[in-house]
């Protein structure tokens, strides 16, 4: 059994719900897991870490970026996994490669790879339901209802299961 921190950075809470689902699944698999906002978390005392952030304008949120750099020595010494949450709207089959930069935080992935991250995945996100500015309001208005929440809970739980399998029983 491992003691796992699931640290997350969110603005509109949808990434927090992903982190909670990962922690729930790890607990269901017999591990001890807690989901905590990255800004209030430390990896000290844990056996493994899952770190995730919502994507805004091609970047992770600051709290998750800070966690990665402040906790680098601890992360380097333990298994850790990383996820980003972002894509919303109708999936595009033929998106040009230059659009990839909006999906994956390249610098973060490079830093995580230097520290030995086991895996980085991208989960679908949810359009802010409580828009706080013009951009968020127009996103909400211009996204058809069926593509506003692209989080796939089976995919999220399956990823958490892979993590559970890789941790000491
Ligand atoms: C202003 C704005 C910018 C965004 N930029 C990106 C982006 O660059 N890449 C991406 O994949 N998703 C982007 N998104 C989608 C968010 O990542 C998505 O809504 C996510 O689920 C929000 O997470 P949160 O609810 O935890 O804050 C953007 C959303 C907004 C409102």
PDB file of C-alpha atoms in Angstrom, residues 2-169:
ATOM      1  CA  UNK A   2       1.347   3.428  -0.936  1.00  0.00           C
ATOM      2  CA  UNK A   3       0.525   6.881   0.418  1.00  0.00           C
ATOM      3  CA  UNK A   4      -0.187   9.040  -2.629  1.00  0.00           C
ATOM      4  CA  UNK A   5      -0.590  12.799  -2.972  1.00  0.00           C
ATOM      5  CA  UNK A   6      -2.778  13.936  -5.873  1.00  0.00           C
ATOM      6  CA  UNK A   7      -1.893  17.640  -6.184  1.00  0.00           C
ATOM      7  CA  UNK A   8      -3.838  19.821  -8.614  1.00  0.00           C
ATOM      8  CA  UNK A   9      -4.163  23.389  -9.871  1.00  0.00           C
ATOM      9  CA  UNK A  10      -7.540  24.642 -11.046  1.00  0.00           C
ATOM     10  CA  UNK A  11      -9.413  27.848 -11.725  1.00  0.00           C
ATOM     11  CA  UNK A  12     -12.978  26.605 -12.276  1.00  0.00           C
ATOM     12  CA  UNK A  13     -12.807  23.350 -10.295  1.00  0.00           C
ATOM     13  CA  UNK A  14     -13.090  20.804 -13.136  1.00  0.00           C
ATOM     14  CA  UNK A  15      -9.452  19.711 -12.624  1.00  0.00           C
ATOM     15  CA  UNK A  16     -10.120  19.339  -8.895  1.00  0.00           C
ATOM     16  CA  UNK A  17     -12.878  16.843  -9.774  1.00  0.00           C
ATOM     17  CA  UNK A  18     -10.421  14.886 -11.956  1.00  0.00           C
ATOM     18  CA  UNK A  19      -7.931  14.807  -9.067  1.00  0.00           C
ATOM     19  CA  UNK A  20     -10.671  13.606  -6.683  1.00  0.00           C
ATOM     20  CA  UNK A  21     -11.644  10.843  -9.130  1.00  0.00           C
ATOM     21  CA  UNK A  22      -8.005   9.701  -9.344  1.00  0.00           C
ATOM     22  CA  UNK A  23      -7.678   9.706  -5.542  1.00  0.00           C
ATOM     23  CA  UNK A  24     -10.993   7.787  -5.198  1.00  0.00           C
ATOM     24  CA  UNK A  25      -9.802   5.138  -7.640  1.00  0.00           C
ATOM     25  CA  UNK A  26      -6.426   4.779  -5.895  1.00  0.00           C
ATOM     26  CA  UNK A  27      -8.274   4.321  -2.590  1.00  0.00           C
ATOM     27  CA  UNK A  28     -10.586   1.765  -4.185  1.00  0.00           C
ATOM     28  CA  UNK A  29      -7.430  -0.108  -5.171  1.00  0.00           C
ATOM     29  CA  UNK A  30      -6.193  -0.221  -1.584  1.00  0.00           C
ATOM     30  CA  UNK A  31      -3.836   2.767  -1.484  1.00  0.00           C
ATOM     31  CA  UNK A  32      -4.048   5.809   0.777  1.00  0.00           C
ATOM     32  CA  UNK A  33      -4.610   8.870  -1.414  1.00  0.00           C
ATOM     33  CA  UNK A  34      -5.478  12.494  -0.847  1.00  0.00           C
ATOM     34  CA  UNK A  35      -6.306  15.195  -3.390  1.00  0.00           C
ATOM     35  CA  UNK A  36      -4.985  18.627  -2.373  1.00  0.00           C
ATOM     36  CA  UNK A  37      -4.559  21.984  -4.137  1.00  0.00           C
ATOM     37  CA  UNK A  38      -0.958  22.214  -5.340  1.00  0.00           C
ATOM     38  CA  UNK A  39      -0.572  25.632  -3.709  1.00  0.00           C
ATOM     39  CA  UNK A  40      -1.152  24.072  -0.273  1.00  0.00           C
ATOM     40  CA  UNK A  41       0.632  20.770  -0.817  1.00  0.00           C
ATOM     41  CA  UNK A  42       4.041  19.240  -0.192  1.00  0.00           C
ATOM     42  CA  UNK A  43       5.326  15.876  -1.377  1.00  0.00           C
ATOM     43  CA  UNK A  44       7.046  15.360   2.000  1.00  0.00           C
ATOM     44  CA  UNK A  45       5.825  12.213   3.711  1.00  0.00           C
ATOM     45  CA  UNK A  46       4.264  10.660   0.586  1.00  0.00           C
ATOM     46  CA  UNK A  47       5.463   7.605  -1.349  1.00  0.00           C
ATOM     47  CA  UNK A  48       4.251   8.875  -4.743  1.00  0.00           C
ATOM     48  CA  UNK A  49       2.730  11.961  -6.345  1.00  0.00           C
ATOM     49  CA  UNK A  50       0.238  12.635  -9.128  1.00  0.00           C
ATOM     50  CA  UNK A  51       0.411  16.294 -10.222  1.00  0.00           C
ATOM     51  CA  UNK A  52      -2.155  17.857 -12.546  1.00  0.00           C
ATOM     52  CA  UNK A  53      -3.145  21.252 -13.845  1.00  0.00           C
ATOM     53  CA  UNK A  54      -5.738  22.918 -15.996  1.00  0.00           C
ATOM     54  CA  UNK A  55      -4.303  24.430 -19.187  1.00  0.00           C
ATOM     55  CA  UNK A  56      -4.790  28.147 -19.814  1.00  0.00           C
ATOM     56  CA  UNK A  57      -3.332  29.713 -22.970  1.00  0.00           C
ATOM     57  CA  UNK A  58      -0.873  26.875 -23.470  1.00  0.00           C
ATOM     58  CA  UNK A  59       0.397  26.901 -19.894  1.00  0.00           C
ATOM     59  CA  UNK A  60      -0.133  25.148 -16.595  1.00  0.00           C
ATOM     60  CA  UNK A  61      -1.470  27.203 -13.728  1.00  0.00           C
ATOM     61  CA  UNK A  62       1.159  28.839 -11.564  1.00  0.00           C
ATOM     62  CA  UNK A  63       0.545  26.732  -8.425  1.00  0.00           C
ATOM     63  CA  UNK A  64       1.303  23.502 -10.307  1.00  0.00           C
ATOM     64  CA  UNK A  65       4.397  24.992 -11.998  1.00  0.00           C
ATOM     65  CA  UNK A  66       5.658  26.138  -8.596  1.00  0.00           C
ATOM     66  CA  UNK A  67       4.964  22.747  -7.051  1.00  0.00           C
ATOM     67  CA  UNK A  68       7.021  21.057  -9.771  1.00  0.00           C
ATOM     68  CA  UNK A  69      10.007  23.335  -9.237  1.00  0.00           C
ATOM     69  CA  UNK A  70       9.842  23.622  -5.423  1.00  0.00           C
ATOM     70  CA  UNK A  71       9.395  19.889  -4.937  1.00  0.00           C
ATOM     71  CA  UNK A  72      11.880  18.788  -7.572  1.00  0.00           C
ATOM     72  CA  UNK A  73      14.292  17.098  -5.142  1.00  0.00           C
ATOM     73  CA  UNK A  74      11.501  15.043  -3.579  1.00  0.00           C
ATOM     74  CA  UNK A  75       9.880  14.200  -6.922  1.00  0.00           C
ATOM     75  CA  UNK A  76      13.193  13.017  -8.312  1.00  0.00           C
ATOM     76  CA  UNK A  77      13.369  10.479  -5.482  1.00  0.00           C
ATOM     77  CA  UNK A  78       9.856   9.014  -5.836  1.00  0.00           C
ATOM     78  CA  UNK A  79       7.519   7.743  -8.553  1.00  0.00           C
ATOM     79  CA  UNK A  80       5.374  10.540  -9.943  1.00  0.00           C
ATOM     80  CA  UNK A  81       2.848  11.050 -12.721  1.00  0.00           C
ATOM     81  CA  UNK A  82       1.578  14.185 -14.423  1.00  0.00           C
ATOM     82  CA  UNK A  83      -1.651  15.142 -16.176  1.00  0.00           C
ATOM     83  CA  UNK A  84      -2.986  18.218 -17.920  1.00  0.00           C
ATOM     84  CA  UNK A  85      -6.667  18.962 -18.432  1.00  0.00           C
ATOM     85  CA  UNK A  86      -7.828  21.185 -21.203  1.00  0.00           C
ATOM     86  CA  UNK A  87      -9.315  20.273 -24.557  1.00  0.00           C
ATOM     87  CA  UNK A  88     -12.936  21.377 -24.889  1.00  0.00           C
ATOM     88  CA  UNK A  89     -15.279  21.880 -27.821  1.00  0.00           C
ATOM     89  CA  UNK A  90     -15.802  19.582 -30.787  1.00  0.00           C
ATOM     90  CA  UNK A  91     -12.784  17.280 -31.241  1.00  0.00           C
ATOM     91  CA  UNK A  92     -10.861  18.053 -34.459  1.00  0.00           C
ATOM     92  CA  UNK A  93      -9.521  15.066 -36.359  1.00  0.00           C
ATOM     93  CA  UNK A  94      -7.274  17.146 -38.628  1.00  0.00           C
ATOM     94  CA  UNK A  95      -5.861  19.794 -36.277  1.00  0.00           C
ATOM     95  CA  UNK A  96      -2.587  21.195 -37.648  1.00  0.00           C
ATOM     96  CA  UNK A  97       0.523  20.168 -35.644  1.00  0.00           C
ATOM     97  CA  UNK A  98       1.162  23.772 -34.531  1.00  0.00           C
ATOM     98  CA  UNK A  99      -2.010  23.529 -32.423  1.00  0.00           C
ATOM     99  CA  UNK A 100      -0.288  20.918 -30.209  1.00  0.00           C
ATOM    100  CA  UNK A 101       1.306  23.707 -28.233  1.00  0.00           C
ATOM    101  CA  UNK A 102      -2.115  24.509 -26.740  1.00  0.00           C
ATOM    102  CA  UNK A 103      -2.603  20.928 -25.570  1.00  0.00           C
ATOM    103  CA  UNK A 104       0.679  20.073 -23.888  1.00  0.00           C
ATOM    104  CA  UNK A 105       2.771  22.289 -21.618  1.00  0.00           C
ATOM    105  CA  UNK A 106       6.091  21.531 -23.317  1.00  0.00           C
ATOM    106  CA  UNK A 107       8.375  23.172 -20.754  1.00  0.00           C
ATOM    107  CA  UNK A 108       6.602  21.452 -17.889  1.00  0.00           C
ATOM    108  CA  UNK A 109       6.885  18.087 -19.623  1.00  0.00           C
ATOM    109  CA  UNK A 110      10.603  18.650 -20.228  1.00  0.00           C
ATOM    110  CA  UNK A 111      11.128  19.516 -16.544  1.00  0.00           C
ATOM    111  CA  UNK A 112       9.078  16.524 -15.437  1.00  0.00           C
ATOM    112  CA  UNK A 113      11.030  14.231 -17.756  1.00  0.00           C
ATOM    113  CA  UNK A 114      14.307  15.477 -16.280  1.00  0.00           C
ATOM    114  CA  UNK A 115      12.974  14.393 -12.883  1.00  0.00           C
ATOM    115  CA  UNK A 116      11.967  10.966 -14.169  1.00  0.00           C
ATOM    116  CA  UNK A 117       8.187  11.353 -14.544  1.00  0.00           C
ATOM    117  CA  UNK A 118       6.535   8.003 -15.287  1.00  0.00           C
ATOM    118  CA  UNK A 119       3.946   9.405 -17.689  1.00  0.00           C
ATOM    119  CA  UNK A 120       2.183  12.589 -18.817  1.00  0.00           C
ATOM    120  CA  UNK A 121      -1.371  12.451 -20.134  1.00  0.00           C
ATOM    121  CA  UNK A 122      -3.883  15.017 -21.374  1.00  0.00           C
ATOM    122  CA  UNK A 123      -7.524  14.713 -20.284  1.00  0.00           C
ATOM    123  CA  UNK A 124     -10.426  16.575 -21.821  1.00  0.00           C
ATOM    124  CA  UNK A 125     -11.594  19.600 -19.825  1.00  0.00           C
ATOM    125  CA  UNK A 126     -14.831  21.458 -19.114  1.00  0.00           C
ATOM    126  CA  UNK A 127     -15.775  24.916 -20.348  1.00  0.00           C
ATOM    127  CA  UNK A 128     -16.064  27.271 -17.342  1.00  0.00           C
ATOM    128  CA  UNK A 129     -19.693  27.186 -16.239  1.00  0.00           C
ATOM    129  CA  UNK A 130     -19.263  30.376 -14.227  1.00  0.00           C
ATOM    130  CA  UNK A 131     -17.458  32.617 -16.751  1.00  0.00           C
ATOM    131  CA  UNK A 132     -15.565  35.424 -15.094  1.00  0.00           C
ATOM    132  CA  UNK A 133     -14.507  37.424 -18.147  1.00  0.00           C
ATOM    133  CA  UNK A 134     -15.284  38.057 -21.798  1.00  0.00           C
ATOM    134  CA  UNK A 135     -13.104  35.214 -23.112  1.00  0.00           C
ATOM    135  CA  UNK A 136     -14.683  32.626 -20.820  1.00  0.00           C
ATOM    136  CA  UNK A 137     -18.179  33.909 -21.585  1.00  0.00           C
ATOM    137  CA  UNK A 138     -17.624  33.684 -25.332  1.00  0.00           C
ATOM    138  CA  UNK A 139     -16.174  30.163 -24.939  1.00  0.00           C
ATOM    139  CA  UNK A 140     -19.292  29.095 -23.073  1.00  0.00           C
ATOM    140  CA  UNK A 141     -21.617  30.688 -25.631  1.00  0.00           C
ATOM    141  CA  UNK A 142     -19.738  29.299 -28.646  1.00  0.00           C
ATOM    142  CA  UNK A 143     -19.309  25.716 -27.456  1.00  0.00           C
ATOM    143  CA  UNK A 144     -22.234  23.387 -28.213  1.00  0.00           C
ATOM    144  CA  UNK A 145     -23.590  21.923 -25.000  1.00  0.00           C
ATOM    145  CA  UNK A 146     -22.528  18.338 -25.800  1.00  0.00           C
ATOM    146  CA  UNK A 147     -18.858  19.401 -26.107  1.00  0.00           C
ATOM    147  CA  UNK A 148     -18.682  21.593 -23.000  1.00  0.00           C
ATOM    148  CA  UNK A 149     -17.532  18.794 -20.710  1.00  0.00           C
ATOM    149  CA  UNK A 150     -15.015  16.510 -22.414  1.00  0.00           C
ATOM    150  CA  UNK A 151     -13.822  14.753 -19.255  1.00  0.00           C
ATOM    151  CA  UNK A 152     -13.964  10.998 -19.823  1.00  0.00           C
ATOM    152  CA  UNK A 153     -14.337   9.392 -16.408  1.00  0.00           C
ATOM    153  CA  UNK A 154     -13.603   5.867 -17.681  1.00  0.00           C
ATOM    154  CA  UNK A 155     -10.348   7.102 -19.227  1.00  0.00           C
ATOM    155  CA  UNK A 156      -9.442   8.917 -15.985  1.00  0.00           C
ATOM    156  CA  UNK A 157     -10.177   5.881 -13.802  1.00  0.00           C
ATOM    157  CA  UNK A 158      -8.270   3.585 -16.190  1.00  0.00           C
ATOM    158  CA  UNK A 159      -5.215   5.838 -15.885  1.00  0.00           C
ATOM    159  CA  UNK A 160      -5.513   5.803 -12.078  1.00  0.00           C
ATOM    160  CA  UNK A 161      -5.686   1.994 -12.255  1.00  0.00           C
ATOM    161  CA  UNK A 162      -2.400   1.904 -14.171  1.00  0.00           C
ATOM    162  CA  UNK A 163      -0.856   4.052 -11.438  1.00  0.00           C
ATOM    163  CA  UNK A 164      -2.307   1.775  -8.749  1.00  0.00           C
ATOM    164  CA  UNK A 165      -0.757  -1.240 -10.511  1.00  0.00           C
ATOM    165  CA  UNK A 166       2.676   0.416 -10.600  1.00  0.00           C
ATOM    166  CA  UNK A 167       2.688   1.236  -6.868  1.00  0.00           C
ATOM    167  CA  UNK A 168       3.842  -1.192  -4.183  1.00  0.00           C
ATOM    168  CA  UNK A 169       0.919  -3.378  -3.059  1.00  0.00           C
TER     169      UNK A 169
END
